[in-house]
Amino acid sequence: MRILLTILLLLAGVVGSAAADDAVQELERLGGRVERNDEGEIVAADLSGAAGVNAGLDLAAGLTRLQRLTLPARVDDAGLALLKPLKELQELDLRPQYTLTATGLAQLRSLSGLKALRLPPQTQDGGLEFLRVLPRLERLDLSRCSQLTNAGLRELAGLAALRSLSLAEVRGLTDLGWRELAKLTTLESLDLSRTSINDDGLPLLRPLSKLHSLNLAGTKIRGEGLVYLAEMNSLQSLDLEQTKLRPDTVPVLAKLMSLRSLVLPAGMTTAAVSPLQSVSRLEVLSVCDSELDDVGLACVASLRELRKLQLNGARISDAGLAHLSHLTELEDLNLTGTGVTDAGLVHLKPLVKLVRLSLNGSSITLSGVVRLFVRDQRRSLSEALRALGVAVFDEQGRIVSIDVAGTDFGDEEMQHVAPLTTLKELHLAATKVTDAGMIHVKPLIHLERLYVAKCNITDAGLAHVAGLPRLRAINLYGTKMTTAGLEHLAGLEELRLLSVTDVKLKPAMVDQLKQKLPRLTVSDYTPE
């Protein structure tokens, strides 16, 4: 009897496995994808590419070991009912589903294993009743659920495992609602950005002693209530961006010795920021559009663990940058709209961990940054361009595109392009590149698109393009090439597009080139 039972169980496993494989094949046909764990079990499914209402949900319901499910673009209440068998589902995002009602959301009460849930913006108070029976829920996102009121927050009272809650842009809450929040003493992360909370509401949050992260961006906080936040010894991240915070109320935040990240609103002064130098564990500090000057920057520079520093709009100079030379852990620096120039970059030489540098609206040039990275820090051009956000990298981390159009990028910088042999696209339009710099294009054998419009390039520079076997498009608009330069393009068998607007060429020679390259399209040119 035991042997027979074993055989039946084995057969059932084989049949179940075959059914699962069939379901996966059909899901993939619909545009879905699945993910397996090390044991070969299907633990995740992505149906975002499946078209149609509830597309693929009937098939996904048979994959009972699913832990994560990305829904198709359109799901209705009937679709949610199909998810009942997925008892092990841990994460579900319903944000894009604008047709779901409270009736549909009630179907989720069977998913007792849920740990992370994001609800759609039309959710109302009554639609939260099912949360009572989700004892494992740790992360709940109710952001943009603008119809929620204080009554809805009462439905969260039984979520004993809740660690993260977002109520961003839920503006219908009052002090009664904050009192309900205060009962969720397991909370470690709370997002109240763009809600109606003000200084009077802050003392009501005092019971949340485990809070690590608090987002108050875009609220009515003016500063009087910060004294209550200063009592939250566990607080590590505080966001006060776009509030009406008075500078004179900020120094009390220096009591938050565990603080790692602080975002302050516009209008901060050196007097407001200087006391924060005692918060020695700060790793992120944002002081945008402030009155912070070089003296204040000296105080900021004492925060030796800083990894990200946002100073856009600050009143600092090249001399002030000298204070930053001690911040050797810095990875992200924003100097947008400041008065610093290339001369100040010399002070950043010790910051060899920089991976992002924002400079819009400053007088710092691209060539200045390249000198900092390549000459002073002995790093690569690709690292400099990545930091400036003008390069694209593939999944393997190889550089595939550079766009420095309209900058002072010139022949000196071009010499560092030659080693970047994985490049597929190079935008040099309206730069300072000349024939001398074009020689460094020759090693780029994978290059497919080259844009050198409005550059001081002649036929001599164009000769260096002749050996690029994969080139499909080249833009020579406004250059100094002549008809003679067309011969350098004749061997480019993959060339499909030649843009030569405002270039004088002989029509007969253009036709001859098109005969050699029958798939080539030539843009408007000026007949010679």
XYZ file of C-alpha atoms in Angstrom:
528
model
C 0.000 0.000 0.000
C 2.841 2.392 0.912
C 4.622 1.584 -2.367
C 1.441 2.311 -4.334
C 1.014 5.625 -2.528
C 4.611 6.576 -3.308
C 4.085 5.792 -6.994
C 0.935 7.880 -7.062
C 2.726 10.818 -5.424
C 5.584 10.587 -7.903
C 3.135 10.497 -10.786
C 1.332 13.505 -9.366
C 4.638 15.385 -9.176
C 5.410 14.564 -12.788
C 1.964 15.661 -13.922
C 2.206 18.834 -11.823
C 5.623 19.635 -13.236
C 4.394 19.108 -16.794
C 1.385 21.345 -16.125
C 3.661 24.041 -14.737
C 5.904 23.831 -17.793
C 2.865 24.158 -20.055
C 1.712 27.196 -18.069
C 5.135 28.799 -18.381
C 5.207 28.271 -22.139
C 1.790 29.879 -22.487
C 2.799 32.784 -20.232
C 5.881 33.424 -22.349
C 3.745 33.304 -25.474
C 1.613 36.054 -23.950
C 4.704 38.167 -23.294
C 5.339 37.175 -19.682
C 8.545 36.034 -17.972
C 9.258 33.771 -15.022
C 12.128 33.407 -12.577
C 13.213 30.198 -10.848
C 15.152 29.677 -7.626
C 18.166 27.388 -7.219
C 15.862 24.391 -6.829
C 14.152 25.116 -10.136
C 10.915 26.300 -8.532
C 9.105 29.196 -10.188
C 9.124 31.971 -7.587
C 8.501 35.093 -9.679
C 6.413 36.012 -12.710
C 6.292 39.240 -14.694
C 3.127 39.732 -16.758
C 3.667 43.415 -17.513
C 4.188 42.566 -21.167
C 0.943 40.604 -21.464
C -1.859 42.416 -23.315
C -5.523 42.258 -22.334
C -7.525 42.425 -19.127
C -6.275 39.860 -16.583
C -3.961 38.403 -19.229
C -2.130 35.353 -17.907
C -3.498 35.517 -14.358
C -5.332 32.204 -14.715
C -2.035 30.579 -15.638
C -0.079 32.324 -12.884
C -2.623 31.085 -10.339
C -1.385 27.560 -10.978
C 2.186 28.496 -10.025
C 1.509 28.139 -6.321
C 5.098 28.747 -5.172
C 5.106 32.285 -6.563
C 6.539 34.871 -4.183
C 6.560 37.892 -6.518
C 4.079 38.761 -9.234
C 4.084 41.733 -11.592
C 0.578 42.147 -12.937
C -0.461 42.836 -16.535
C -1.334 46.403 -17.475
C -5.053 45.907 -16.842
C -6.551 43.931 -13.979
C -10.103 44.062 -12.664
C -11.800 42.657 -9.560
C -12.323 39.282 -11.233
C -8.610 39.127 -11.953
C -7.717 39.601 -8.296
C -10.010 36.723 -7.398
C -7.818 34.459 -9.539
C -4.893 35.047 -7.192
C -6.435 33.210 -4.239
C -4.301 30.035 -4.636
C -1.048 32.017 -4.324
C -0.639 31.553 -0.586
C 3.123 32.141 -0.714
C 2.919 35.433 -2.592
C 4.985 38.031 -0.735
C 4.994 41.134 -2.964
C 2.168 42.714 -4.970
C 1.995 46.097 -6.697
C -1.511 47.303 -7.582
C -0.587 50.956 -8.183
C -1.335 51.045 -11.949
C -4.696 49.270 -11.610
C -7.232 52.103 -11.783
C -10.370 49.958 -12.153
C -10.113 47.942 -8.936
C -12.766 48.465 -6.273
C -13.084 47.588 -2.589
C -14.786 44.363 -3.664
C -11.723 43.325 -5.624
C -9.288 44.334 -2.903
C -11.225 42.177 -0.448
C -10.080 39.141 -2.480
C -6.568 39.745 -1.157
C -7.533 38.572 2.326
C -6.602 35.032 1.247
C -3.001 36.086 0.532
C -1.888 35.753 4.135
C 1.781 35.548 3.169
C 1.951 39.088 1.748
C 4.851 41.145 3.082
C 4.801 44.092 0.679
C 1.708 45.705 -0.857
C 1.116 48.819 -2.936
C -2.499 49.894 -3.419
C -4.017 51.918 -6.295
C -4.835 55.638 -5.907
C -8.614 55.151 -5.982
C -8.487 53.123 -2.739
C -10.951 54.392 -0.127
C -11.255 53.744 3.606
C -13.517 50.736 3.085
C -10.992 49.171 0.762
C -8.540 48.731 3.631
C -10.644 46.375 5.732
C -8.923 43.277 4.331
C -5.595 44.421 5.798
C -6.668 43.131 9.198
C -6.043 39.550 8.080
C -2.543 40.099 6.656
C -0.431 39.473 9.784
C 2.901 39.309 7.912
C 2.581 42.628 6.081
C 5.787 44.621 6.567
C 5.641 47.285 3.817
C 2.470 49.150 2.826
C 2.373 51.883 0.195
C -0.765 54.043 0.230
C 0.835 57.028 -1.497
C -1.480 59.086 -3.728
C -4.570 57.399 -2.237
C -6.124 60.837 -1.930
C -9.567 59.633 -0.804
C -8.290 58.096 2.418
C -9.257 59.733 5.713
C -8.476 59.240 9.380
C -11.008 56.392 9.463
C -8.951 54.416 6.970
C -5.888 54.545 9.190
C -7.798 52.718 11.925
C -7.760 49.650 9.679
C -3.972 49.513 10.062
C -4.099 48.987 13.819
C -3.716 45.205 13.608
C -0.621 45.211 11.400
C 1.805 44.159 14.111
C 4.630 43.442 11.648
C 4.383 46.717 9.712
C 7.788 48.370 9.355
C 7.315 50.724 6.387
C 4.335 52.941 5.516
C 3.938 55.556 2.801
C 1.088 58.074 2.930
C 2.664 60.512 0.488
C 0.124 62.928 -1.057
C -2.718 61.685 1.183
C -3.899 65.151 2.149
C -7.150 64.317 3.950
C -5.491 63.319 7.225
C -5.589 65.403 10.415
C -4.292 65.155 13.970
C -6.750 62.286 14.550
C -4.962 60.399 11.820
C -1.526 61.083 13.280
C -2.773 59.660 16.582
C -3.721 56.458 14.757
C -0.265 56.356 13.214
C 1.328 56.669 16.629
C -0.140 53.262 17.520
C 2.007 51.595 14.836
C 5.018 51.392 17.117
C 6.840 48.845 14.929
C 7.256 51.430 12.148
C 10.817 52.070 11.030
C 10.067 54.074 7.855
C 7.278 56.644 7.437
C 6.613 58.812 4.386
C 4.310 61.773 5.064
C 5.550 63.912 2.193
C 3.008 66.346 0.755
C 0.467 65.571 3.475
C -1.212 68.147 5.736
C 0.964 67.485 8.784
C 2.372 70.585 10.480
C 4.392 71.359 13.581
C 1.395 70.640 15.826
C 1.271 67.098 14.487
C 4.916 66.244 15.175
C 4.580 65.656 18.926
C 1.856 63.098 18.147
C 4.501 60.959 16.425
C 6.694 60.686 19.539
C 5.610 57.068 20.312
C 7.269 55.953 17.055
C 10.584 55.426 18.799
C 11.839 52.883 16.253
C 11.639 55.251 13.293
C 14.764 55.184 11.154
C 13.395 57.188 8.218
C 10.918 60.088 8.153
C 9.936 61.995 5.018
C 8.222 65.346 5.601
C 9.030 66.916 2.218
C 6.441 69.363 0.901
C 4.575 69.626 4.215
C 3.650 72.653 6.326
C 6.488 72.171 8.805
C 8.014 75.518 9.857
C 10.339 74.295 12.575
C 8.697 74.726 15.967
C 8.016 70.991 16.136
C 11.553 69.884 15.337
C 12.298 69.717 19.043
C 10.121 66.597 19.201
C 11.940 64.963 16.312
C 15.208 65.619 18.122
C 14.036 63.097 20.728
C 13.933 60.284 18.140
C 17.324 58.768 18.861
C 16.914 56.057 16.217
C 16.229 58.475 13.352
C 18.751 58.024 10.536
C 17.062 59.760 7.592
C 15.061 63.007 7.600
C 13.714 64.789 4.508
C 12.486 68.378 4.922
C 12.750 69.452 1.286
C 10.207 72.021 0.056
C 9.014 72.899 3.536
C 8.843 76.433 5.012
C 11.450 75.583 7.629
C 12.933 78.602 9.365
C 16.750 78.532 9.431
C 16.859 79.411 13.141
C 15.024 76.171 14.044
C 17.510 73.836 12.333
C 20.289 73.689 14.968
C 18.143 71.499 17.243
C 18.632 68.695 14.703
C 22.245 68.479 15.849
C 20.928 66.306 18.694
C 20.136 63.524 16.207
C 23.472 61.774 16.561
C 22.316 58.690 14.605
C 21.334 60.763 11.564
C 22.883 59.534 8.301
C 20.839 61.492 5.734
C 19.414 65.015 5.971
C 17.640 66.983 3.234
C 17.002 70.647 4.048
C 14.778 73.107 2.154
C 15.858 76.202 0.249
C 16.929 79.314 2.120
C 19.250 77.741 4.683
C 22.049 79.925 6.031
C 25.576 79.271 7.262
C 24.342 79.883 10.829
C 21.681 77.212 10.372
C 23.969 74.572 8.892
C 27.124 75.080 10.959
C 25.827 73.373 14.153
C 25.233 70.190 12.155
C 28.973 69.545 12.055
C 28.522 67.639 15.317
C 26.348 65.039 13.531
C 29.492 63.158 12.607
C 27.796 60.108 11.069
C 26.057 62.057 8.291
C 26.566 60.426 4.899
C 24.050 62.459 2.864
C 23.504 66.204 3.182
C 21.386 68.269 0.825
C 21.485 72.068 1.190
C 20.044 73.302 -2.108
C 19.394 76.926 -3.096
C 20.898 78.098 0.152
C 22.888 81.056 1.406
C 25.693 78.747 2.486
C 29.082 80.405 1.914
C 32.715 79.325 2.134
C 32.662 79.635 5.926
C 29.695 77.311 6.106
C 31.394 74.926 3.719
C 34.292 74.665 6.148
C 31.854 73.423 8.787
C 30.295 70.937 6.372
C 33.760 69.640 5.524
C 34.166 68.349 9.083
C 31.591 65.650 8.237
C 34.222 63.170 7.072
C 31.765 60.317 6.365
C 29.799 62.258 3.748
C 29.129 60.285 0.578
C 26.633 62.633 -1.051
C 26.663 66.423 -0.841
C 24.129 68.642 -2.617
C 25.269 72.271 -2.763
C 23.439 73.504 -5.852
C 22.832 77.234 -5.668
C 25.146 77.774 -2.700
C 27.210 80.979 -2.469
C 30.553 79.234 -2.570
C 33.715 79.960 -4.532
C 36.832 78.158 -5.750
C 38.499 78.944 -2.439
C 35.649 77.255 -0.591
C 36.187 74.019 -2.506
C 39.497 73.641 -0.715
C 37.538 72.592 2.380
C 36.120 69.597 0.502
C 39.522 68.030 -0.063
C 39.152 66.167 3.238
C 35.893 64.466 2.205
C 37.592 61.444 0.677
C 34.489 59.245 0.992
C 32.467 61.566 -1.243
C 30.813 59.821 -4.205
C 28.175 62.336 -5.324
C 28.755 66.105 -5.448
C 26.306 68.695 -6.781
C 27.754 72.134 -7.578
C 24.993 73.214 -9.982
C 24.486 76.965 -10.131
C 27.447 77.821 -7.926
C 30.272 80.273 -8.649
C 33.031 77.665 -8.870
C 35.262 77.349 -11.944
C 37.829 74.952 -13.380
C 40.434 76.546 -11.122
C 38.641 75.202 -8.066
C 38.668 71.620 -9.305
C 42.254 71.176 -8.188
C 40.945 70.916 -4.637
C 38.900 67.841 -5.580
C 41.951 65.788 -6.563
C 41.819 63.645 -3.362
C 38.161 62.728 -4.038
C 38.939 59.615 -6.063
C 35.647 57.925 -5.126
C 33.531 60.494 -7.007
C 31.124 58.765 -9.377
C 28.674 61.608 -9.921
C 29.382 65.301 -10.445
C 26.564 67.756 -11.262
C 27.739 71.091 -12.689
C 24.934 72.652 -14.747
C 24.855 76.424 -14.430
C 28.405 76.638 -13.091
C 31.491 77.839 -14.953
C 33.180 74.451 -14.793
C 33.867 73.001 -18.238
C 33.813 69.440 -19.448
C 37.488 69.591 -20.302
C 38.173 70.745 -16.749
C 36.466 67.667 -15.366
C 38.322 65.413 -17.790
C 41.625 66.876 -16.571
C 40.573 66.269 -12.970
C 39.727 62.622 -13.556
C 42.307 61.635 -16.169
C 45.344 63.775 -15.392
C 45.024 64.512 -11.676
C 43.271 61.364 -10.401
C 44.690 58.937 -12.990
C 41.226 57.615 -13.808
C 39.677 56.872 -17.198
C 37.715 59.139 -19.516
C 34.728 56.819 -19.187
C 34.679 57.423 -15.415
C 34.675 61.183 -15.983
C 31.854 60.979 -18.509
C 29.835 58.632 -16.298
C 30.147 61.113 -13.439
C 28.784 63.874 -15.673
C 25.928 61.718 -16.968
C 26.973 62.015 -20.623
C 27.836 58.368 -21.211
C 25.752 55.196 -21.483
C 26.963 51.784 -20.368
C 25.586 48.332 -21.159
C 24.658 45.648 -18.624
C 28.256 44.425 -18.563
C 29.504 47.907 -17.664
C 30.993 48.607 -21.094
C 30.697 52.127 -22.449
C 28.513 52.198 -25.571
C 27.551 55.854 -26.059
C 29.042 59.291 -25.434
C 27.195 62.584 -25.916
C 29.343 65.682 -25.398
C 27.639 67.792 -28.081
C 27.853 71.527 -27.567
C 30.695 71.356 -25.042
C 34.356 72.364 -25.120
C 35.380 68.733 -25.700
C 38.337 68.912 -28.062
C 41.345 67.167 -29.532
C 43.092 66.812 -26.170
C 40.129 64.892 -24.792
C 39.761 62.835 -27.969
C 43.024 61.027 -27.309
C 41.313 59.349 -24.360
C 38.462 58.138 -26.580
C 40.670 55.765 -28.581
C 40.771 53.012 -25.894
C 36.958 52.946 -25.626
C 36.587 50.325 -28.336
C 33.117 49.208 -27.213
C 31.596 52.533 -28.292
C 28.644 52.303 -30.657
C 27.557 55.948 -30.679
C 29.602 59.156 -30.453
C 28.024 62.629 -30.371
C 30.588 65.363 -31.005
C 28.412 67.976 -32.725
C 29.436 71.585 -32.122
C 32.497 70.642 -30.099
C 36.117 71.753 -30.559
C 37.152 68.530 -32.273
C 39.240 69.037 -35.433
C 41.031 66.818 -37.939
C 43.788 66.230 -35.388
C 41.319 64.721 -32.954
C 39.578 62.544 -35.535
C 42.563 60.192 -35.706
C 41.451 58.796 -32.356
C 38.222 57.511 -33.930
C 40.127 54.912 -35.964
C 40.260 52.207 -33.222
C 36.477 52.380 -32.616
C 35.666 49.382 -34.801
C 32.227 48.854 -33.207
C 31.081 52.424 -33.856
C 27.684 52.562 -35.595
C 26.726 56.253 -35.353
C 29.028 59.276 -35.503
C 27.827 62.877 -35.174
C 30.385 65.600 -35.935
C 28.081 68.303 -37.264
C 29.351 71.878 -36.926
C 32.874 70.674 -36.147
C 35.998 72.081 -37.829
C 36.578 68.898 -39.837
C 37.859 68.611 -43.408
C 38.398 65.718 -45.797
C 41.640 64.938 -43.970
C 39.754 64.255 -40.761
C 37.121 62.251 -42.592
C 39.833 59.871 -43.832
C 40.045 58.374 -40.335
C 36.442 57.159 -40.616
C 37.160 54.983 -43.634
C 38.128 51.951 -41.549
C 34.995 51.759 -39.371
C 33.297 48.596 -40.679
C 30.050 48.899 -38.704
C 29.318 52.577 -39.256
C 25.653 53.010 -40.209
C 25.091 56.757 -39.815
C 27.309 59.812 -39.952
C 26.299 63.458 -39.589
C 28.646 65.909 -41.312
C 26.250 68.860 -41.397
C 28.077 72.174 -41.455
C 31.588 70.688 -41.647
C 34.301 71.673 -44.150
C 34.268 68.455 -46.121
C 34.246 68.602 -49.929
C 33.278 66.271 -52.729
C 36.722 64.690 -52.511
C 35.899 63.482 -49.003
C 33.182 61.161 -50.311
C 35.820 58.661 -51.375
C 36.576 57.961 -47.700
C 32.995 56.741 -47.260
C 32.840 54.499 -50.317
C 34.108 51.425 -48.467
C 31.624 51.655 -45.585
C 29.305 48.852 -46.667
C 27.001 49.216 -43.625
C 26.458 52.947 -44.102
C 22.744 53.777 -44.326
C 22.510 57.503 -43.581
C 24.741 60.391 -44.611
C 23.689 63.822 -43.320
C 25.453 66.592 -45.251
C 23.144 69.590 -44.970
C 24.924 72.865 -45.808
C 27.819 70.970 -47.393
C 28.677 71.701 -51.035
C 28.962 68.485 -53.084
C 28.926 67.524 -56.743
C 25.672 65.651 -57.507
C 27.394 63.257 -59.893
C 29.819 62.134 -57.185
C 26.992 61.746 -54.683
C 25.152 59.535 -57.185
C 28.307 57.520 -57.711
C 28.585 56.944 -53.948
C 24.951 55.819 -53.796
C 25.614 53.320 -56.573
C 28.405 51.780 -54.524
C 26.229 51.851 -51.395
C 22.688 51.165 -52.713
C 21.109 51.214 -49.225
C 22.494 54.684 -48.470
C 20.248 57.705 -47.934
C 21.860 61.113 -48.399
C 20.246 64.142 -46.776
C 19.888 67.532 -48.470
C 23.183 69.011 -49.569
C 24.135 72.077 -51.551
C 24.868 71.160 -55.180
C 28.257 72.369 -56.280
